[in-house]
Amino acid sequence: MRERRAARDSRRAREFEAFVAGAGGRLLHAATLLTGEPTGDARADTQAAQALLTAALARTYARWDRLRGEDPYDRTRQELAALYAHRARRYRRPRGGVLDRLTPRERLVLVLRLYEGVAEEQAAATLGLPVERVRAICTRAVTLMRTAPPRAPGAPPIADHHPAGAAR
């Protein structure tokens, strides 16, 4: 019985390591975009993104045997989005990243929709929002990225760009 369990655990570990080796770079880039960290060459620049990704991968690994045909990349992306949404207030302070001028929710929607290519319906289901709301958030974020000048690292945040009374 021990040999069977050890063989299963070894197979599980090899499968997960292969998954991380193949998808880890793209997932880390998505996490870096979410946390709003500058995309420099130094590994220290992505500490928050690495911590976020590590937590998402840990949750995926815990469910690895129960995925049953589910795409592990989709599962990890969902975990990444859920963890980021839960911890979003940690990423409110300016860090100098390209998506720095966006609110955490706008950043999450933009990364899911445009970087990851997730359909509106799937993004809405992941975030627990109506499809129309995801569409509106994405449109507003894209408009802001096109119109607002980039902010220098360490510059004060742009005044709240949401119209008075607009829901976030």
PDB file of N, CA and C in Angstrom, residues 113-147:
ATOM      1  N   ARG A 113      -9.108  39.675 -19.472  1.00  0.00           N
ATOM      2  CA  ARG A 113      -9.703  39.809 -20.812  1.00  0.00           C
ATOM      3  C   ARG A 113      -8.662  39.955 -21.918  1.00  0.00           C
ATOM      4  N   LEU A 114      -7.704  40.867 -21.744  1.00  0.00           N
ATOM      5  CA  LEU A 114      -6.806  41.183 -22.850  1.00  0.00           C
ATOM      6  C   LEU A 114      -5.508  40.388 -22.827  1.00  0.00           C
ATOM      7  N   TYR A 115      -4.905  40.212 -21.674  1.00  0.00           N
ATOM      8  CA  TYR A 115      -3.647  39.464 -21.626  1.00  0.00           C
ATOM      9  C   TYR A 115      -3.901  37.960 -21.700  1.00  0.00           C
ATOM     10  N   GLU A 116      -4.842  37.482 -20.897  1.00  0.00           N
ATOM     11  CA  GLU A 116      -5.123  36.045 -20.856  1.00  0.00           C
ATOM     12  C   GLU A 116      -6.125  35.602 -21.915  1.00  0.00           C
ATOM     13  N   GLY A 117      -6.881  36.532 -22.498  1.00  0.00           N
ATOM     14  CA  GLY A 117      -7.839  36.176 -23.542  1.00  0.00           C
ATOM     15  C   GLY A 117      -9.066  35.433 -23.041  1.00  0.00           C
ATOM     16  N   VAL A 118      -9.446  35.679 -21.799  1.00  0.00           N
ATOM     17  CA  VAL A 118     -10.611  35.021 -21.212  1.00  0.00           C
ATOM     18  C   VAL A 118     -11.876  35.690 -21.753  1.00  0.00           C
ATOM     19  N   ALA A 119     -12.859  34.903 -22.139  1.00  0.00           N
ATOM     20  CA  ALA A 119     -14.121  35.432 -22.646  1.00  0.00           C
ATOM     21  C   ALA A 119     -14.827  36.232 -21.556  1.00  0.00           C
ATOM     22  N   GLU A 120     -15.639  37.202 -21.984  1.00  0.00           N
ATOM     23  CA  GLU A 120     -16.364  38.039 -21.015  1.00  0.00           C
ATOM     24  C   GLU A 120     -17.184  37.197 -20.049  1.00  0.00           C
ATOM     25  N   GLU A 121     -17.865  36.191 -20.579  1.00  0.00           N
ATOM     26  CA  GLU A 121     -18.722  35.351 -19.740  1.00  0.00           C
ATOM     27  C   GLU A 121     -17.915  34.607 -18.687  1.00  0.00           C
ATOM     28  N   GLN A 122     -16.762  34.087 -19.085  1.00  0.00           N
ATOM     29  CA  GLN A 122     -15.923  33.350 -18.148  1.00  0.00           C
ATOM     30  C   GLN A 122     -15.311  34.296 -17.115  1.00  0.00           C
ATOM     31  N   ALA A 123     -14.885  35.480 -17.552  1.00  0.00           N
ATOM     32  CA  ALA A 123     -14.341  36.471 -16.611  1.00  0.00           C
ATOM     33  C   ALA A 123     -15.416  36.893 -15.619  1.00  0.00           C
ATOM     34  N   ALA A 124     -16.628  37.100 -16.115  1.00  0.00           N
ATOM     35  CA  ALA A 124     -17.738  37.488 -15.239  1.00  0.00           C
ATOM     36  C   ALA A 124     -18.019  36.396 -14.204  1.00  0.00           C
ATOM     37  N   ALA A 125     -18.004  35.147 -14.646  1.00  0.00           N
ATOM     38  CA  ALA A 125     -18.242  34.038 -13.720  1.00  0.00           C
ATOM     39  C   ALA A 125     -17.124  33.942 -12.690  1.00  0.00           C
ATOM     40  N   THR A 126     -15.886  34.126 -13.131  1.00  0.00           N
ATOM     41  CA  THR A 126     -14.746  34.064 -12.223  1.00  0.00           C
ATOM     42  C   THR A 126     -14.832  35.146 -11.158  1.00  0.00           C
ATOM     43  N   LEU A 127     -15.260  36.353 -11.573  1.00  0.00           N
ATOM     44  CA  LEU A 127     -15.301  37.494 -10.659  1.00  0.00           C
ATOM     45  C   LEU A 127     -16.627  37.647  -9.942  1.00  0.00           C
ATOM     46  N   GLY A 128     -17.631  36.881 -10.343  1.00  0.00           N
ATOM     47  CA  GLY A 128     -18.941  36.994  -9.716  1.00  0.00           C
ATOM     48  C   GLY A 128     -19.649  38.291 -10.076  1.00  0.00           C
ATOM     49  N   LEU A 129     -19.440  38.747 -11.302  1.00  0.00           N
ATOM     50  CA  LEU A 129     -20.045  39.989 -11.781  1.00  0.00           C
ATOM     51  C   LEU A 129     -20.903  39.704 -13.006  1.00  0.00           C
ATOM     52  N   PRO A 130     -21.872  40.587 -13.294  1.00  0.00           N
ATOM     53  CA  PRO A 130     -22.617  40.433 -14.549  1.00  0.00           C
ATOM     54  C   PRO A 130     -21.701  40.707 -15.748  1.00  0.00           C
ATOM     55  N   VAL A 131     -22.006  40.102 -16.870  1.00  0.00           N
ATOM     56  CA  VAL A 131     -21.202  40.265 -18.084  1.00  0.00           C
ATOM     57  C   VAL A 131     -21.122  41.744 -18.474  1.00  0.00           C
ATOM     58  N   GLU A 132     -22.238  42.456 -18.356  1.00  0.00           N
ATOM     59  CA  GLU A 132     -22.257  43.875 -18.724  1.00  0.00           C
ATOM     60  C   GLU A 132     -21.292  44.680 -17.864  1.00  0.00           C
ATOM     61  N   ARG A 133     -21.168  44.321 -16.613  1.00  0.00           N
ATOM     62  CA  ARG A 133     -20.267  45.034 -15.700  1.00  0.00           C
ATOM     63  C   ARG A 133     -18.808  44.781 -16.098  1.00  0.00           C
ATOM     64  N   VAL A 134     -18.483  43.544 -16.428  1.00  0.00           N
ATOM     65  CA  VAL A 134     -17.126  43.219 -16.883  1.00  0.00           C
ATOM     66  C   VAL A 134     -16.815  43.997 -18.154  1.00  0.00           C
ATOM     67  N   ARG A 135     -17.781  44.052 -19.077  1.00  0.00           N
ATOM     68  CA  ARG A 135     -17.596  44.790 -20.325  1.00  0.00           C
ATOM     69  C   ARG A 135     -17.350  46.271 -20.039  1.00  0.00           C
ATOM     70  N   ALA A 136     -18.126  46.855 -19.126  1.00  0.00           N
ATOM     71  CA  ALA A 136     -17.980  48.273 -18.799  1.00  0.00           C
ATOM     72  C   ALA A 136     -16.634  48.558 -18.128  1.00  0.00           C
ATOM     73  N   ILE A 137     -16.232  47.698 -17.218  1.00  0.00           N
ATOM     74  CA  ILE A 137     -14.936  47.874 -16.537  1.00  0.00           C
ATOM     75  C   ILE A 137     -13.798  47.783 -17.537  1.00  0.00           C
ATOM     76  N   CYS A 138     -13.860  46.818 -18.437  1.00  0.00           N
ATOM     77  CA  CYS A 138     -12.811  46.637 -19.441  1.00  0.00           C
ATOM     78  C   CYS A 138     -12.750  47.846 -20.374  1.00  0.00           C
ATOM     79  N   THR A 139     -13.896  48.322 -20.813  1.00  0.00           N
ATOM     80  CA  THR A 139     -13.941  49.483 -21.700  1.00  0.00           C
ATOM     81  C   THR A 139     -13.355  50.710 -21.014  1.00  0.00           C
ATOM     82  N   ARG A 140     -13.739  50.927 -19.760  1.00  0.00           N
ATOM     83  CA  ARG A 140     -13.230  52.075 -19.013  1.00  0.00           C
ATOM     84  C   ARG A 140     -11.719  51.966 -18.821  1.00  0.00           C
ATOM     85  N   ALA A 141     -11.231  50.790 -18.509  1.00  0.00           N
ATOM     86  CA  ALA A 141      -9.797  50.602 -18.285  1.00  0.00           C
ATOM     87  C   ALA A 141      -9.006  50.826 -19.568  1.00  0.00           C
ATOM     88  N   VAL A 142      -9.496  50.292 -20.678  1.00  0.00           N
ATOM     89  CA  VAL A 142      -8.814  50.486 -21.957  1.00  0.00           C
ATOM     90  C   VAL A 142      -8.807  51.964 -22.331  1.00  0.00           C
ATOM     91  N   THR A 143      -9.924  52.643 -22.133  1.00  0.00           N
ATOM     92  CA  THR A 143     -10.004  54.071 -22.430  1.00  0.00           C
ATOM     93  C   THR A 143      -9.009  54.843 -21.582  1.00  0.00           C
ATOM     94  N   LEU A 144      -8.931  54.518 -20.323  1.00  0.00           N
ATOM     95  CA  LEU A 144      -7.994  55.202 -19.433  1.00  0.00           C
ATOM     96  C   LEU A 144      -6.552  54.953 -19.854  1.00  0.00           C
ATOM     97  N   MET A 145      -6.238  53.728 -20.211  1.00  0.00           N
ATOM     98  CA  MET A 145      -4.873  53.405 -20.637  1.00  0.00           C
ATOM     99  C   MET A 145      -4.504  54.156 -21.918  1.00  0.00           C
ATOM    100  N   ARG A 146      -5.485  54.376 -22.783  1.00  0.00           N
ATOM    101  CA  ARG A 146      -5.218  55.081 -24.037  1.00  0.00           C
ATOM    102  C   ARG A 146      -5.097  56.579 -23.850  1.00  0.00           C
ATOM    103  N   THR A 147      -5.833  57.148 -22.893  1.00  0.00           N
ATOM    104  CA  THR A 147      -5.900  58.606 -22.773  1.00  0.00           C
ATOM    105  C   THR A 147      -4.982  59.191 -21.717  1.00  0.00           C
TER     106      THR A 147
END
